[in-house]
Coordinates of N, CA and C in Angstrom, one line a residue:
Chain A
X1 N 18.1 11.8 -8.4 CA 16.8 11.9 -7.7 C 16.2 10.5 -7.5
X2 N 15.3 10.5 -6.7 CA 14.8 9.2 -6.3 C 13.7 8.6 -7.6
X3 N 13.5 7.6 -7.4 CA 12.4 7.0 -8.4 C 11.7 6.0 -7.9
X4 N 10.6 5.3 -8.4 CA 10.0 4.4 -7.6 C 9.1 3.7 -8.8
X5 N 9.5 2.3 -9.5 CA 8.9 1.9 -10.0 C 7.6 0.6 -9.8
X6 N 6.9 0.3 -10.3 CA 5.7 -0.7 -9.5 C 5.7 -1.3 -11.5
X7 N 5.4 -2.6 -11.1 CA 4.8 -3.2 -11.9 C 4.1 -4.7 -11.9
X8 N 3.2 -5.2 -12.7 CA 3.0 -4.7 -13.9 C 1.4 -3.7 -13.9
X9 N 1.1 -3.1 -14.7 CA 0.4 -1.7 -14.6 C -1.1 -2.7 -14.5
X10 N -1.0 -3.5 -15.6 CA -2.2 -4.0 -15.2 C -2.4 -5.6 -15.4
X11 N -3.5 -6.5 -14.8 CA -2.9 -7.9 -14.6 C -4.0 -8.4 -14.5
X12 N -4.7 -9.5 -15.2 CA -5.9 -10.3 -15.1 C -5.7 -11.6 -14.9
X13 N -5.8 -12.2 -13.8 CA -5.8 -13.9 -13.3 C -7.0 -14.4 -12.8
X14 N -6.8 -15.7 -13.0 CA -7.8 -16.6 -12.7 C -7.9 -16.4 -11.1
X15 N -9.0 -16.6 -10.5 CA -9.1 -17.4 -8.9 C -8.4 -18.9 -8.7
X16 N -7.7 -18.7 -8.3 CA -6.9 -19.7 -7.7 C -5.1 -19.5 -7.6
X17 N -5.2 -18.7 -8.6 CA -3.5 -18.0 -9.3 C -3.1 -17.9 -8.2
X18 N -1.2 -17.8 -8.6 CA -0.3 -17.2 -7.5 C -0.2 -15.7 -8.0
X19 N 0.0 -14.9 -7.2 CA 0.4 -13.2 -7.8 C 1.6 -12.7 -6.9
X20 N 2.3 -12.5 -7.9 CA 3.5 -11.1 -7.6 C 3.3 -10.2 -8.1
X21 N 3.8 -9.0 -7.1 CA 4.1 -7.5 -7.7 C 5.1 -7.3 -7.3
X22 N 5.7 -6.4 -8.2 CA 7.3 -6.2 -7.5 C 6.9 -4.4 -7.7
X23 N 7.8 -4.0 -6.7 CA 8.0 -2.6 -6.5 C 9.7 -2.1 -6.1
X24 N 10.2 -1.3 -7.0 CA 11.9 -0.9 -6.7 C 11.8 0.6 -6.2
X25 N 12.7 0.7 -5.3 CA 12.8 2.3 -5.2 C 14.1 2.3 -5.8
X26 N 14.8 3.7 -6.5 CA 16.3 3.8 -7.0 C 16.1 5.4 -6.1
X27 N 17.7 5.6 -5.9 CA 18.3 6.7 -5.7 C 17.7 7.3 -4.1
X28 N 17.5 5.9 -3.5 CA 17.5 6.3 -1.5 C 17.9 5.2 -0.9
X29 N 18.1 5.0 0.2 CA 18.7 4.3 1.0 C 18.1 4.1 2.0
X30 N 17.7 2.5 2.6 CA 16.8 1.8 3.4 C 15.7 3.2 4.1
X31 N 14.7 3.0 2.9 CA 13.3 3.7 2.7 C 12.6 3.0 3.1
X32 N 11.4 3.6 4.2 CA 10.6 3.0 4.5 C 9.6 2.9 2.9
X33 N 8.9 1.1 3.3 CA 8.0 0.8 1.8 C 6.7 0.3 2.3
X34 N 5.8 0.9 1.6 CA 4.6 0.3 1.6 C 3.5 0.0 0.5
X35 N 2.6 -0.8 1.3 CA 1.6 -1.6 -0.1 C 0.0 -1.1 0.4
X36 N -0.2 -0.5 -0.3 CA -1.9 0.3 -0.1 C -2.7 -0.3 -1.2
X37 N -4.0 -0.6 -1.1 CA -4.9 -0.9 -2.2 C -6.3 0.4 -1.8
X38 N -6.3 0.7 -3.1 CA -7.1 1.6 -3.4 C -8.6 1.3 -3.7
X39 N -9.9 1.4 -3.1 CA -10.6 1.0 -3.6 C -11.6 2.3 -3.6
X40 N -12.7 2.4 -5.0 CA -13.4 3.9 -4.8 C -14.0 3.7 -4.1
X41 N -14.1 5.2 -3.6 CA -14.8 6.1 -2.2 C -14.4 5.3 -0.9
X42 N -13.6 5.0 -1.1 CA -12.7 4.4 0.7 C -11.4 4.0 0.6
X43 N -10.9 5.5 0.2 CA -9.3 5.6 0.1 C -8.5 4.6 0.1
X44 N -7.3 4.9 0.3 CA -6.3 4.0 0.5 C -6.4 3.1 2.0
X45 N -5.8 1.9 1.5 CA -6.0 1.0 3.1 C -4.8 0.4 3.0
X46 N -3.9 0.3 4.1 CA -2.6 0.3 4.1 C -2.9 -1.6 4.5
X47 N -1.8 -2.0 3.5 CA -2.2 -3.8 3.5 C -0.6 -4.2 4.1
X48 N 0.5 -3.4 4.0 CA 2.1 -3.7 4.4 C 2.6 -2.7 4.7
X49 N 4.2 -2.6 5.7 CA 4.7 -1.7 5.6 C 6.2 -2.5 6.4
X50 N 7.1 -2.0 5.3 CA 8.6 -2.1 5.7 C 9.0 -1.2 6.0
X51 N 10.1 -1.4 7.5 CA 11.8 0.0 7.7 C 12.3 -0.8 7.3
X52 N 12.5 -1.7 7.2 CA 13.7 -2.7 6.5 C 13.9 -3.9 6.2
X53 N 15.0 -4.7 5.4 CA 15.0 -5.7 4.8 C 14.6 -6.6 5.9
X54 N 13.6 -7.8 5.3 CA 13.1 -8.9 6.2 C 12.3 -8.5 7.2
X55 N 11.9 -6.9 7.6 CA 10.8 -6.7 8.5 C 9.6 -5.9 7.7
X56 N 8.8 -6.7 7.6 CA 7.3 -6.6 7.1 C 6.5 -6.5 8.3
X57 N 5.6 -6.0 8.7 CA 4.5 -5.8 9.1 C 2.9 -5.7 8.9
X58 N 2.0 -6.6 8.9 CA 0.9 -6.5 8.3 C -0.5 -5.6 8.8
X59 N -0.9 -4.8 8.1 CA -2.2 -4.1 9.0 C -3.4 -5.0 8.7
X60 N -3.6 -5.8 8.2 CA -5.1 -5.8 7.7 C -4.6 -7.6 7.2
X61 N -5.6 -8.2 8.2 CA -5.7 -9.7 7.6 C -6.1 -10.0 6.6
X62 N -5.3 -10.8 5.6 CA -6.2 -11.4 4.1 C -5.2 -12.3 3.6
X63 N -5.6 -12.4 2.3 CA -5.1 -13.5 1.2 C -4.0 -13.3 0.9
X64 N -2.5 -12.2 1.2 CA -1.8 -11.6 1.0 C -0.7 -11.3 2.2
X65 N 0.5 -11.9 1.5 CA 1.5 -11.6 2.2 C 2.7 -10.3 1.1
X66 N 3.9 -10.1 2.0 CA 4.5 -9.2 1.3 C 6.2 -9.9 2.0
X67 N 7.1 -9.0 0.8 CA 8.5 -9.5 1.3 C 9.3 -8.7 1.0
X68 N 10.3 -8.4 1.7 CA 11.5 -7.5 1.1 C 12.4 -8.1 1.5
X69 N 13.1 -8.1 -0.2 CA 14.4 -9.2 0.0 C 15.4 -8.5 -0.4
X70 N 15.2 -7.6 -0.6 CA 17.0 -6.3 -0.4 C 15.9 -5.1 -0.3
X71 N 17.2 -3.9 -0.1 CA 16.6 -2.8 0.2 C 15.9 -2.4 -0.1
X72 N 15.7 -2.1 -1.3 CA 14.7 -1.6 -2.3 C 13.9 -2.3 -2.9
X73 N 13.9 -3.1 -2.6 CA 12.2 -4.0 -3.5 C 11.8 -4.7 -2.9
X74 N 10.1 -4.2 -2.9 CA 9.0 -5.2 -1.9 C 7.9 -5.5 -2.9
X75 N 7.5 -6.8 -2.3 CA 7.0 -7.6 -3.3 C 5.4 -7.8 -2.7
X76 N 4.1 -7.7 -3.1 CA 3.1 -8.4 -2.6 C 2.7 -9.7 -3.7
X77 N 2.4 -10.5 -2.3 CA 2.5 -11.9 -3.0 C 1.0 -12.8 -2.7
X78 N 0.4 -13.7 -3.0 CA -0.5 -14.6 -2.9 C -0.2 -15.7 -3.4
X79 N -0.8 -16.8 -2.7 CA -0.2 -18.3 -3.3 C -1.5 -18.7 -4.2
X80 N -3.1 -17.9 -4.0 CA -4.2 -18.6 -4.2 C -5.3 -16.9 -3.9
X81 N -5.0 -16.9 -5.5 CA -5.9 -15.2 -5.4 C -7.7 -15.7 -5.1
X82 N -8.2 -14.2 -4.8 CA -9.3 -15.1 -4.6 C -10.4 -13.3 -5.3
X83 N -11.5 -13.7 -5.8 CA -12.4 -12.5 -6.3 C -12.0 -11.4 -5.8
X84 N -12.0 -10.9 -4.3 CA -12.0 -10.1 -3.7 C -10.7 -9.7 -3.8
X85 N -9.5 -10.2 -4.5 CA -8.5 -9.4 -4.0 C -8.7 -8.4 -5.6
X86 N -9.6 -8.9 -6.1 CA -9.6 -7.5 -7.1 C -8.8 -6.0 -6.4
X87 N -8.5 -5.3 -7.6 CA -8.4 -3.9 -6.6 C -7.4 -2.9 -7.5
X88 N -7.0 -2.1 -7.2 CA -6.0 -1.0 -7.3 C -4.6 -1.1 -6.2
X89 N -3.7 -1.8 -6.4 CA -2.8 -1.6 -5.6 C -1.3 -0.9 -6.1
X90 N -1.1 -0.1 -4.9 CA -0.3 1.0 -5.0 C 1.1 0.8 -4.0
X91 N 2.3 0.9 -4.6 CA 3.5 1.2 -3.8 C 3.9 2.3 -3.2
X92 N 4.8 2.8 -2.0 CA 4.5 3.8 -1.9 C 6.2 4.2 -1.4
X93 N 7.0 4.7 -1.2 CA 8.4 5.0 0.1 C 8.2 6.3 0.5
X94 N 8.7 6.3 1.6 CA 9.4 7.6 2.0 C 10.4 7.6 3.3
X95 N 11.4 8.4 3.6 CA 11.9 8.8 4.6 C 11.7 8.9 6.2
X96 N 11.2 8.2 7.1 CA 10.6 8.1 8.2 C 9.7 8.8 8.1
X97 N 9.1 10.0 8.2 CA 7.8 10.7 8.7 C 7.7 11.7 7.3
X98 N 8.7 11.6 6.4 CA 8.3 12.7 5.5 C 7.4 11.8 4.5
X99 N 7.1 13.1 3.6 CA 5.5 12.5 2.5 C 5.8 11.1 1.8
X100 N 4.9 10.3 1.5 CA 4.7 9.7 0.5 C 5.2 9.5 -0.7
X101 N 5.7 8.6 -1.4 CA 6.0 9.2 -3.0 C 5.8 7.4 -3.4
X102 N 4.4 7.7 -4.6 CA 3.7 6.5 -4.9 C 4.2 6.1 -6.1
X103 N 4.3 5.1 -6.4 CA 4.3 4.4 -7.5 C 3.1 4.7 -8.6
X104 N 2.9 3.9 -10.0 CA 1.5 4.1 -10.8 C 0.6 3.0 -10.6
X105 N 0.7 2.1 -9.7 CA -0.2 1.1 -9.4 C -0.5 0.0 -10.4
X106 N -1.1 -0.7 -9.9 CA -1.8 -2.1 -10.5 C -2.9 -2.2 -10.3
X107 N -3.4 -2.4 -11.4 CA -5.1 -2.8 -11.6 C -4.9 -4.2 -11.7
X108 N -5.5 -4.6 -10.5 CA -5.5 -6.4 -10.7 C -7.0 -6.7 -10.8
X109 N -7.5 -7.6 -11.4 CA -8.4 -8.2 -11.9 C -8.5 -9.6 -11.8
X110 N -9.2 -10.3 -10.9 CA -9.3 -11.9 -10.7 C -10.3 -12.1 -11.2
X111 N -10.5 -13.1 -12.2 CA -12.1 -13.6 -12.7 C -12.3 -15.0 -12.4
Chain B
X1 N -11.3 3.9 17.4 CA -10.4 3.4 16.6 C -9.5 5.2 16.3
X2 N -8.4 5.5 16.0 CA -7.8 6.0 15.2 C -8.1 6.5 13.9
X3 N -8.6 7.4 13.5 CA -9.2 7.6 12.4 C -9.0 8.8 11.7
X4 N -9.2 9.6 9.9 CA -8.8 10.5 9.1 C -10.2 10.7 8.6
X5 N -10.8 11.4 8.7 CA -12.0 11.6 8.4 C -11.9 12.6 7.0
X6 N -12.9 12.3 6.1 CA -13.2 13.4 5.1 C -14.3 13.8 4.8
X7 N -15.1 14.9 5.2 CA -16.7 14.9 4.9 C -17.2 14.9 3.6
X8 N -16.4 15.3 2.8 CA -16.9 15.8 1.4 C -16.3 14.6 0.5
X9 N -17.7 13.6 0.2 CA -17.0 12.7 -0.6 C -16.7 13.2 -2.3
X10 N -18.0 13.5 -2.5 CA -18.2 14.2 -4.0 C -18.8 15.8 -3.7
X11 N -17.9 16.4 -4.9 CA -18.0 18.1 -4.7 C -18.4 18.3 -6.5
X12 N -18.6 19.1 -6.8 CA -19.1 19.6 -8.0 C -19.4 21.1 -7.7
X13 N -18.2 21.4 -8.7 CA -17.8 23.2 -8.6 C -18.0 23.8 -10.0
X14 N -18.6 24.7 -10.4 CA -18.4 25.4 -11.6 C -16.5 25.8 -11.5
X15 N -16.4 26.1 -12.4 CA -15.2 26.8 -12.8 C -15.0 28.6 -12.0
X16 N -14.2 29.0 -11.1 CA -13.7 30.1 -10.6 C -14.6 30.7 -8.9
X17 N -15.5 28.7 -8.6 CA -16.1 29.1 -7.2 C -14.7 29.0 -6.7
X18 N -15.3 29.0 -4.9 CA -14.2 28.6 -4.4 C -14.4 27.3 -3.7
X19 N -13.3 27.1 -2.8 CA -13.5 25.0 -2.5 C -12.7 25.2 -0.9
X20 N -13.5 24.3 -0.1 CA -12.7 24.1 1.0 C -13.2 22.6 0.7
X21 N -12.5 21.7 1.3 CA -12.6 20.2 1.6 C -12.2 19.8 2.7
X22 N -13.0 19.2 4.0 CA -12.8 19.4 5.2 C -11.7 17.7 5.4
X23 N -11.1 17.9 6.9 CA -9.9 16.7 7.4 C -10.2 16.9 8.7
X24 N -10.4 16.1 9.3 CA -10.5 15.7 10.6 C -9.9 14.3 10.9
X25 N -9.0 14.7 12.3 CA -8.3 13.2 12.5 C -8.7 13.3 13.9
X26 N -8.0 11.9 14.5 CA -8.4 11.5 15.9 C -7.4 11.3 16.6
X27 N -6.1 11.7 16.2 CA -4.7 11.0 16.9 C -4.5 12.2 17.3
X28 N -3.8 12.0 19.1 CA -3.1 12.9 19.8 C -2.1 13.2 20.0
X29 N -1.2 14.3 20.5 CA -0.2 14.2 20.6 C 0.1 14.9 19.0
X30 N 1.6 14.7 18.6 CA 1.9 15.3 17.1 C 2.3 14.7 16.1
X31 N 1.1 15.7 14.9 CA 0.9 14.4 14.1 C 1.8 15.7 12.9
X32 N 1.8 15.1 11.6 CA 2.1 15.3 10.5 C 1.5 16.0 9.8
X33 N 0.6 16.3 8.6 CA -0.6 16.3 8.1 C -0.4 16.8 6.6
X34 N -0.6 15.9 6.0 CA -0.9 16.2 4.3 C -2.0 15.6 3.7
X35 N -1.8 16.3 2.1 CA -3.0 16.6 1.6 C -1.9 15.7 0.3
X36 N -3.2 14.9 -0.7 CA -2.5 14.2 -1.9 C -3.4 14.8 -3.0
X37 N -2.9 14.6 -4.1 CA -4.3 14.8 -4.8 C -3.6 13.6 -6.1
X38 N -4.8 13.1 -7.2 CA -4.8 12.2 -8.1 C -5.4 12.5 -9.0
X39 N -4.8 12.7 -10.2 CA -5.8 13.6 -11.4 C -5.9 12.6 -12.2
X40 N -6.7 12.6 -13.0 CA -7.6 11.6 -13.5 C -6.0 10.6 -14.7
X41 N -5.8 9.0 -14.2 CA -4.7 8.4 -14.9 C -3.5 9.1 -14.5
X42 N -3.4 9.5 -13.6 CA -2.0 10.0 -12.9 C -1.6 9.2 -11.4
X43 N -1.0 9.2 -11.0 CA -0.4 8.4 -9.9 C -0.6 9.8 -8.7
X44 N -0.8 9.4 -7.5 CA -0.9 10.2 -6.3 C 0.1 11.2 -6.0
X45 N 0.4 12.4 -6.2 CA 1.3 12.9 -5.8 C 0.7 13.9 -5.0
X46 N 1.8 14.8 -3.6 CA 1.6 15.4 -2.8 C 1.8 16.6 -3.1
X47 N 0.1 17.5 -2.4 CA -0.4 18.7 -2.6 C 0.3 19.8 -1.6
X48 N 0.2 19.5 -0.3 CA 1.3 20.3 0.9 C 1.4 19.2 1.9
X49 N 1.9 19.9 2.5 CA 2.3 18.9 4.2 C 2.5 20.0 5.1
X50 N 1.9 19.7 6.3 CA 2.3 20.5 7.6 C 3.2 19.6 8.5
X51 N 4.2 20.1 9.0 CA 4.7 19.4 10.0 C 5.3 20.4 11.1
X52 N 5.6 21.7 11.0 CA 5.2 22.5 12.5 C 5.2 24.0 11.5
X53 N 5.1 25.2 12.8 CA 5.2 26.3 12.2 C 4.0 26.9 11.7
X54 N 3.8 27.5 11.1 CA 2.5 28.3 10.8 C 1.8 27.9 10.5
X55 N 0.8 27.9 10.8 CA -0.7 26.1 10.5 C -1.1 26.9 9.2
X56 N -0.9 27.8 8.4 CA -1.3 28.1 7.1 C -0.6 27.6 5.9
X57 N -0.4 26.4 5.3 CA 0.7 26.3 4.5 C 0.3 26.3 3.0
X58 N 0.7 26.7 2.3 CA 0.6 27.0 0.9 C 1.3 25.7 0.2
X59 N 0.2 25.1 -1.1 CA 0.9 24.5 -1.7 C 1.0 24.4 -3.0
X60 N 0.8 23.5 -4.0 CA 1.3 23.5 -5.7 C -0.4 24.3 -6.1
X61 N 0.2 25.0 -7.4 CA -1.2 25.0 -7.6 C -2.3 26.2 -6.9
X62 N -1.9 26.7 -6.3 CA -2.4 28.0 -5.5 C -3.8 27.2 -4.5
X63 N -3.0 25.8 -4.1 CA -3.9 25.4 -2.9 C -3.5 26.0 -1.3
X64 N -3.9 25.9 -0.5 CA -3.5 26.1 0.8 C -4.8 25.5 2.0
X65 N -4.0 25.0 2.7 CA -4.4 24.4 3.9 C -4.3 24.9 5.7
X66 N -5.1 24.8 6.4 CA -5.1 25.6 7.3 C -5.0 24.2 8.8
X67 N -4.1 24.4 9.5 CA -4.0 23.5 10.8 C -4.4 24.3 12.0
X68 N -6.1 23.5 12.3 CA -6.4 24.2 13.6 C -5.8 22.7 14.6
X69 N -5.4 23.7 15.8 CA -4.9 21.8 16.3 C -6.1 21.9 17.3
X70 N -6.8 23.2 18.0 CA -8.1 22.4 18.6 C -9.3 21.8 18.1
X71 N -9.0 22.3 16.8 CA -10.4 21.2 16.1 C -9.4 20.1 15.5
X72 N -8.1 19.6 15.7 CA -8.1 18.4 14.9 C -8.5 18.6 13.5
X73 N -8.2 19.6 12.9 CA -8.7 19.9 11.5 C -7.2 20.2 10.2
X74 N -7.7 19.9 9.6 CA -6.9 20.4 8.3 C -7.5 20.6 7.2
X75 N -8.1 21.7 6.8 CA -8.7 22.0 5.9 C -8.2 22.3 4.7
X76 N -8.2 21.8 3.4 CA -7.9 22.3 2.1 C -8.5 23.6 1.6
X77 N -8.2 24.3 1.0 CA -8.8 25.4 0.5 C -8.0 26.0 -1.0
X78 N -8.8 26.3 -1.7 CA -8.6 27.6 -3.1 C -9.7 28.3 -3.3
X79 N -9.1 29.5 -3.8 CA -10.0 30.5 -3.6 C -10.9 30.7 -5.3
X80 N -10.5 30.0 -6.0 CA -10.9 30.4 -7.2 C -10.4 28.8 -7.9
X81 N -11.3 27.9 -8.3 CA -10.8 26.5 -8.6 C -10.9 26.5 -10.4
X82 N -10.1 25.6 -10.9 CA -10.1 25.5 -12.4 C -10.7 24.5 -13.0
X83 N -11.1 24.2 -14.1 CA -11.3 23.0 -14.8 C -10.4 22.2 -14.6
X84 N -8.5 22.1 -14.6 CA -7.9 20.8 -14.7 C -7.5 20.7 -12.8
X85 N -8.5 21.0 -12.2 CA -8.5 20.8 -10.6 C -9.3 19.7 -10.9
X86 N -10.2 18.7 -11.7 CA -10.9 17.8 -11.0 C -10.3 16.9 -11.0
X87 N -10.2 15.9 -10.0 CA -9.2 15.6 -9.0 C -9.8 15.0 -7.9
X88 N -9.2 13.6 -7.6 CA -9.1 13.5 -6.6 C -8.4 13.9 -5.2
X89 N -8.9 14.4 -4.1 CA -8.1 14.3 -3.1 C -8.2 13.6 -1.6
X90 N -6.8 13.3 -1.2 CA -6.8 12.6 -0.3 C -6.5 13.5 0.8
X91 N -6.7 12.8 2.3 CA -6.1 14.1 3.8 C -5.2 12.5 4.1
X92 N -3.8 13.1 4.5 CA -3.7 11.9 5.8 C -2.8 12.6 6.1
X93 N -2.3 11.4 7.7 CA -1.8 11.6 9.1 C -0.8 11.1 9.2
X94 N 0.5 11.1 9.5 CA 1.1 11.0 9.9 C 1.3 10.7 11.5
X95 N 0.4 10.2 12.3 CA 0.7 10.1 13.5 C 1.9 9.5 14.4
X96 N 2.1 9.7 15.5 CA 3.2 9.7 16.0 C 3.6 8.3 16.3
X97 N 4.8 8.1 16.1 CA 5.1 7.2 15.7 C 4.5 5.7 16.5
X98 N 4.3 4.8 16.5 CA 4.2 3.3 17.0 C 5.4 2.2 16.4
X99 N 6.5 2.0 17.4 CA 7.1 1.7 17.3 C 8.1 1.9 16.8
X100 N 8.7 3.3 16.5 CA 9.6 3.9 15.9 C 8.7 3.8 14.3
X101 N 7.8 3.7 14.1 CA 7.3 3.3 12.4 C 6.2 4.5 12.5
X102 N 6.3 5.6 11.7 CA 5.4 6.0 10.9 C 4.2 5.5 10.3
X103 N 3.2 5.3 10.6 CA 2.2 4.6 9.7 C 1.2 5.6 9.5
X104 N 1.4 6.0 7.8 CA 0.5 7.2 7.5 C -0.7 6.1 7.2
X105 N -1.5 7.6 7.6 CA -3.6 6.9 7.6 C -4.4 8.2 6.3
X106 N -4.8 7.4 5.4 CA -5.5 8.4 4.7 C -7.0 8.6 5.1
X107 N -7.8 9.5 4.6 CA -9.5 9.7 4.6 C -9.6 9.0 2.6
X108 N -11.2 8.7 3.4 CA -11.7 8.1 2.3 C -11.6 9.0 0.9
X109 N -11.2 10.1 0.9 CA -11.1 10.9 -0.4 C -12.1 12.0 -0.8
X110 N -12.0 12.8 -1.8 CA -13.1 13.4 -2.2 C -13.0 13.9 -3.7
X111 N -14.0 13.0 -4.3 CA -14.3 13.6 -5.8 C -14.1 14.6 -5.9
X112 N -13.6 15.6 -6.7 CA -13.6 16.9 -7.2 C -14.1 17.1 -8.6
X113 N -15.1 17.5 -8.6 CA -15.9 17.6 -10.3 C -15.3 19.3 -10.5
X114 N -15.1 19.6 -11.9 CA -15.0 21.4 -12.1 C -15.4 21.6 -13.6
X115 N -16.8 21.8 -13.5 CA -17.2 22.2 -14.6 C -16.6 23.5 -15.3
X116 N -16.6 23.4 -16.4 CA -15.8 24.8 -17.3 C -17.0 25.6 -16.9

């Protein structure tokens, strides 16, 4: 069965920091992947989205890039966090058009 | 703009009313349509999905959802809601594709309070 791990669950950095998240899918084969940040009462907002290795696509301009450097693991990255990237961010795969299957996210915290 | 609408941000139910939660989207042509839900310290998992066939689909949990396609609607519904229903829920879209890519779109959500 498929799996989909995200870490780390939760993470507190300075403003200025570099940040990685890494996110693995196991048990599928070139999965579409995506990077959502959750914020309350205004759902999920889609920040990335891979079909495949080295094609990233960005919806939403900001402080944040993303990368996928093999199949299964995409990474959101910053060179220079900033207050605002506080948030809830969530992994997500699935199969071209079928559902979703999310990861347990990251509570990031910039102070 | 393209958009998943949800009217009901925050709901507060006694225990054994009943619940609809409304979905309204704006994409034409054929779309997907699911429903997530998020229980409190749980990670997002999916409640139903429609993707053709009888716009009534049943899902975990004795939810069910109704696809009108002239209102652009997808409505959640249970007929009788529980205390461990309070829950977040999400509506999104699957609209047709842009560029060969799927890009699902959620609604901003809706509190589900369920008093015992």
């Amino acid at each position: 069965s498929q799996t989909i791990h995200q870490w780390p669950a939760t993470l507190v950095q300075p403003v200025g920091s570099p940040l990685s998240l890494e996110c693995t899918v196991e048990g599928t084969s070139n999965p579409n992947l995506y990077w959502y940040r959750q914020a309350a009462g205004r759902g999920l907002q889609l920040l990335f989205y891979s079909v495949g290795i080295g094609q990233i696509s960005s919806e939403v301009p900001q402080n944040l890039s993303a990368s996928r450097p093999q199949d299964r693991q995409f990474i959101l990255s910053s060179k220079k966090l900033l207050l605002s990237d506080s948030g809830f961010y969530l992994c997500a795969w699935s199969e071209t058009d079928s559902p979703l299957h999310f990861g347990n996210g990251t509570r990031l915290t910039v102070t | 703009a393209q958009s998943v609408s949800q009217h009901n941000h925050h709901v507060i139910l006694s225990e054994a009313a009943s619940l609809e939660l409304g979905c309204n989207y704006s994409y034409g042509g054929t779309v997907n349509l699911f429903w997530y839900v998020q229980y409190p310290g749980q990670h997002l998992q999916l409640l139903l999905k429609y993707f053709s066939g009888d716009p009534l689909v049943k899902g975990i949990k004795g939810f069910e959802a109704e696809f009108i396609k002239s209102k652009f609607s997808f409505n959640l519904r249970k007929p009788s809601v529980q205390w461990s229903d309070t829950a977040e829920y999400f509506c999104a879209v699957n609209p047709p594709p842009s560029g060969g890519s799927y890009i699902p779109t959620f609604g901003r959500g809706t509190s589900l309070i369920v008093h015992p």
